[in-house]
Short mmCIF file of C-alpha atoms in Angstrom, two decimals:
data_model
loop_
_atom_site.label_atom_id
_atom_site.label_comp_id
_atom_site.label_asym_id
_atom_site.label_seq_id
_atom_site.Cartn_x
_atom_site.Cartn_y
_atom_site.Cartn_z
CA UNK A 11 -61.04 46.96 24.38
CA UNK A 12 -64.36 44.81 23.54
CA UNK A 13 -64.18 41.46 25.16
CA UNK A 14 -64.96 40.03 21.11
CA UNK A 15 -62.52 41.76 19.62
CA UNK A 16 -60.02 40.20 22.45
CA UNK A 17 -61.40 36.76 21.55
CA UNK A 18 -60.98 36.92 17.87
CA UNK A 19 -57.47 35.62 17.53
CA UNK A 20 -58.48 32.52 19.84
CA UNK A 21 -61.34 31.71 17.79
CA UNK A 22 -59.72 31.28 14.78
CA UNK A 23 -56.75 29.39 16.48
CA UNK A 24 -59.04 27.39 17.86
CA UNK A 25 -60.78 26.99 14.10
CA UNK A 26 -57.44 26.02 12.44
CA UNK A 27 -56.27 23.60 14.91
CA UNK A 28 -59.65 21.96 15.03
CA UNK A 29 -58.98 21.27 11.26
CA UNK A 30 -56.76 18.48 9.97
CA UNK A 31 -56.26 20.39 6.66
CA UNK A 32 -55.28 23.73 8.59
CA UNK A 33 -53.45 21.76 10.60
CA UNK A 34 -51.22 20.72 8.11
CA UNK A 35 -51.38 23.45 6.65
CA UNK A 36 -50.01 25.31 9.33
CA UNK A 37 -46.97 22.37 10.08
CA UNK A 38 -46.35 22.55 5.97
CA UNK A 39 -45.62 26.21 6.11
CA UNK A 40 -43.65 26.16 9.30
CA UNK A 41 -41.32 23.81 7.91
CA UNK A 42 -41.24 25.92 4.21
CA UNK A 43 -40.17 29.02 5.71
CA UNK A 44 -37.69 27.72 8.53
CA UNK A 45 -35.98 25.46 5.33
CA UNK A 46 -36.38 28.93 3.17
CA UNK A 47 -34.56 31.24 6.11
CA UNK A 48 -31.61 28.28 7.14
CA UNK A 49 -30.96 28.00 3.42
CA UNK A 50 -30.38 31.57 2.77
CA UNK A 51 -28.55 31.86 6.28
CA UNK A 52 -26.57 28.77 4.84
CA UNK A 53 -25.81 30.82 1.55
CA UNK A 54 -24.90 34.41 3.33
CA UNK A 55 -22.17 32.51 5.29
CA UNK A 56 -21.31 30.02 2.60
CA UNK A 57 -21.53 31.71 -1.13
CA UNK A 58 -21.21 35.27 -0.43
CA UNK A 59 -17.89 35.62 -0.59
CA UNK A 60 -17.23 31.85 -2.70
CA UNK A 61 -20.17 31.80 -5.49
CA UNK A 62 -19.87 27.90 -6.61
CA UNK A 63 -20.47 26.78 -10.25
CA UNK A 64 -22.07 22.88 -10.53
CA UNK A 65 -22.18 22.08 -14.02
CA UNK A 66 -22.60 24.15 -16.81
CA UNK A 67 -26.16 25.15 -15.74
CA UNK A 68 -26.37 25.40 -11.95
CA UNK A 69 -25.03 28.69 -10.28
CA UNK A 70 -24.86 29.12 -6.74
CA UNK A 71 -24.48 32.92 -4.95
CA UNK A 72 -25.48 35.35 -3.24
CA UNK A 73 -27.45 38.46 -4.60
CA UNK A 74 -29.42 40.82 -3.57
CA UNK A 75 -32.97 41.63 -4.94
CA UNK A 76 -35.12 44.68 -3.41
CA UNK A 77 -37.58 45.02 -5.94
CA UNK A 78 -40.18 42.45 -7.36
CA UNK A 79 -39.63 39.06 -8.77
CA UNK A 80 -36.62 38.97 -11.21
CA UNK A 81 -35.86 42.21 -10.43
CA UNK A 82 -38.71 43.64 -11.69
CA UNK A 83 -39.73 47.06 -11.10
CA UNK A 84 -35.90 48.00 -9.46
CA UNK A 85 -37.30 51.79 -9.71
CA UNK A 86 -40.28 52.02 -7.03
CA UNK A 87 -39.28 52.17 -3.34
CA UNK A 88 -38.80 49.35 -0.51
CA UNK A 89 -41.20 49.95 1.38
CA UNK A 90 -43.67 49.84 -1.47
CA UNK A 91 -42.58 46.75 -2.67
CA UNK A 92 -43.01 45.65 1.12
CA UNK A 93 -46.33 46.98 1.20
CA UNK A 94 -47.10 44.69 -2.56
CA UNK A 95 -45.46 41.91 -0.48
CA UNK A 96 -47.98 42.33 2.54
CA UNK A 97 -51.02 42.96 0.85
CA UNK A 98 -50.20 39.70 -1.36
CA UNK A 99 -49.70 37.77 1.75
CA UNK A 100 -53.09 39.26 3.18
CA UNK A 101 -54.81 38.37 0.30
CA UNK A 102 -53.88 34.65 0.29
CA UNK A 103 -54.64 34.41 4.13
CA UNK A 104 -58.00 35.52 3.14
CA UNK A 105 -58.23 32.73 0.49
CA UNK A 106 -56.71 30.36 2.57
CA UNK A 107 -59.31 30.66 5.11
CA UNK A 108 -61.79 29.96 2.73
CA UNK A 109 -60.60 27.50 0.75
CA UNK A 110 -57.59 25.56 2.57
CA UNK A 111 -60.20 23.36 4.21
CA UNK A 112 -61.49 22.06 0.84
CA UNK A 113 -58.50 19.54 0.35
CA UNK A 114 -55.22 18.64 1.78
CA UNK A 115 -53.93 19.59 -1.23
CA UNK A 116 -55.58 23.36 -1.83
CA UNK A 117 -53.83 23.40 2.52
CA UNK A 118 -50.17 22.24 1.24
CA UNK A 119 -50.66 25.03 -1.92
CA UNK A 120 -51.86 27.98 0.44
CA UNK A 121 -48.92 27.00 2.74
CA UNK A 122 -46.05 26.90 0.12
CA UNK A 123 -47.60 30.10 -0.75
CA UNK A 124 -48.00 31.90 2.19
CA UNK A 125 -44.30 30.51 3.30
CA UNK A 126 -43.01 31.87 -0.11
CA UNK A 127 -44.22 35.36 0.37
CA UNK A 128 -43.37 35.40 4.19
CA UNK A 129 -40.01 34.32 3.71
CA UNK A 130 -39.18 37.09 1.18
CA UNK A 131 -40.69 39.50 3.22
CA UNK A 132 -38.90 38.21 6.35
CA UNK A 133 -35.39 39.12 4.04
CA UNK A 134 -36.71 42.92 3.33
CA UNK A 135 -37.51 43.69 6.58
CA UNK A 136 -34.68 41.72 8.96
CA UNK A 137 -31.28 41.30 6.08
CA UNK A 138 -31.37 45.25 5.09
CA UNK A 139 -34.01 45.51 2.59
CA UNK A 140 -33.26 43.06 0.07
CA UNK A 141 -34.40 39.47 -0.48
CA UNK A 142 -31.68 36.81 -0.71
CA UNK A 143 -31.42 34.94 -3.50
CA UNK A 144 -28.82 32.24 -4.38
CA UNK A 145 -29.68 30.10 -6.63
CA UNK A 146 -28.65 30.33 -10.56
CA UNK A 147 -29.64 28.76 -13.36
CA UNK A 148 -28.85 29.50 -16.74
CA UNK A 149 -32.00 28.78 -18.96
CA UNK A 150 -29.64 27.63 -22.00
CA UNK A 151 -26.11 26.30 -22.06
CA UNK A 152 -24.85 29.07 -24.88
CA UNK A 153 -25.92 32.00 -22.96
CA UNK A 154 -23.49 34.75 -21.52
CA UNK A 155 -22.02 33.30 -17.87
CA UNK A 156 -24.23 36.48 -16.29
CA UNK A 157 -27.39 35.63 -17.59
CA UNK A 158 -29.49 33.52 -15.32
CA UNK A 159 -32.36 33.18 -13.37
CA UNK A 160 -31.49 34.02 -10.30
CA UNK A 161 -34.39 32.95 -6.94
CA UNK A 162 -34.27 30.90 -3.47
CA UNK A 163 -36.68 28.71 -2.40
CA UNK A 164 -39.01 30.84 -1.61
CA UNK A 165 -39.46 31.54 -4.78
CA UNK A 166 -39.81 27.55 -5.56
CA UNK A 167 -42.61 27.19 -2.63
CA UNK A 168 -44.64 29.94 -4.26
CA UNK A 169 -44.52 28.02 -8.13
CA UNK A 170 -44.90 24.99 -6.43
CA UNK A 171 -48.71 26.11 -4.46
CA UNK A 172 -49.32 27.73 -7.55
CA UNK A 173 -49.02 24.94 -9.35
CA UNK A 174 -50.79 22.75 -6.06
CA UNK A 175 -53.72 25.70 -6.57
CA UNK A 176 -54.42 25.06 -10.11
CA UNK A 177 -57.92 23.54 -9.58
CA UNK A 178 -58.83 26.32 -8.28
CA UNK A 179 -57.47 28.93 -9.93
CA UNK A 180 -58.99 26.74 -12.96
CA UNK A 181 -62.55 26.66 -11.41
CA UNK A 182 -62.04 30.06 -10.17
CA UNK A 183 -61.46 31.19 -13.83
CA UNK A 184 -64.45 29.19 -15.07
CA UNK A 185 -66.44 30.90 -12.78
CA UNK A 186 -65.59 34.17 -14.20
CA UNK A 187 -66.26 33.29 -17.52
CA UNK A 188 -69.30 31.92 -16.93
CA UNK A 189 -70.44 35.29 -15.13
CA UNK A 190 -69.14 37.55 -17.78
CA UNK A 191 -70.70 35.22 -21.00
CA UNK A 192 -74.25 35.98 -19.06
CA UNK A 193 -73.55 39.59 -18.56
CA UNK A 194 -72.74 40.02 -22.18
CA UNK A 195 -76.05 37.76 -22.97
CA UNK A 196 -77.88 39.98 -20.46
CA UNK A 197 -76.24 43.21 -21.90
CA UNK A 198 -77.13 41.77 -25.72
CA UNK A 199 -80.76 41.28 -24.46
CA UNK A 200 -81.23 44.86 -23.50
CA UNK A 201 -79.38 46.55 -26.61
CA UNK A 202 -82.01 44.56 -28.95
#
């Protein structure tokens, strides 16, 4: 094997730890997915056979998801909802590397998010193909007792670096709009 190719992974461990914002980056989702995986432990052994009602809203039990989020797309396969999963997750390393360094903030969003999507795919592959989710709530107080939305806090990580990312999903989105408002000004230009 080439001696570079060898070195790779230490140059980039090397990178984040040299970083403060990678750093805690790194510590944030650490602690994200070990809270995500003892929670869901916690609700196998504590809800799956005793689902617990607090309030009128809250709904706490286990179920099993292996499609997308909300149970979206129940019809395709595991392991291509696995594969969705990874390729997300490879994606936001990707973006993480790039951009995690800007801010503390854009490192605690990339962390929740990589955590998220880590800790769901941590359920497919080791708690028989199915993420864990146990936490209901019913969106309004005069629906039927079986419809809620059901997630862990996985789930929360990922809307919480979502929200964290805004910025830049904002000036990512300005950028785009900006490049396609001069290709339609360049495009206009030529069809005169």
């Amino acid at each position: 094997m080439n001696h570079d190719v060898q070195a790779a992974p230490l140059v980039a461990l090397r990178r984040i730890l040299s970083h403060q914002h990678l750093r805690f980056a790194v510590l944030i989702g650490i602690l994200a997915w070990l809270v995500d995986w003892v929670s869901k432990s916690w609700a196998l052994t504590t809800l799956a056979q005793r689902p617990r009602e607090l309030g009128d809203a809250l709904l706490l039990g286990v179920a099993h998801n292996d499609a997308l989020a909300f149970s979206s797309f129940q019809s395709i396969p595991v392991e291509s909802v696995l594969s969705l999963r990874l390729t997300c997750i490879v994606v936001l390393a990707l973006l993480a590397v790039r951009f995690a360094t800007e801010s503390r903030r854009l490192a605690c969003a990339f962390a929740l998010l990589l955590a998220g999507g880590l800790g769901n795919v941590a359920d497919l592959v080791l708690r028989d193909g199915a993420v864990i989710d146990f936490i209901g709530v019913r969106p309004f107080l005069f629906a039927e007792p079986d419809l809620a939305v059901v997630f862990n806090l996985a789930d929360v990580w990922i809307k919480v670096g979502i929200i964290l990312a805004f910025p830049l999903i904002r000036r990512a989105a300005q950028r785009t709009q900006e490049a396609s408002d001069a290709f339609e000004r360049r495009l206009q230009l030529r069809l005169r």
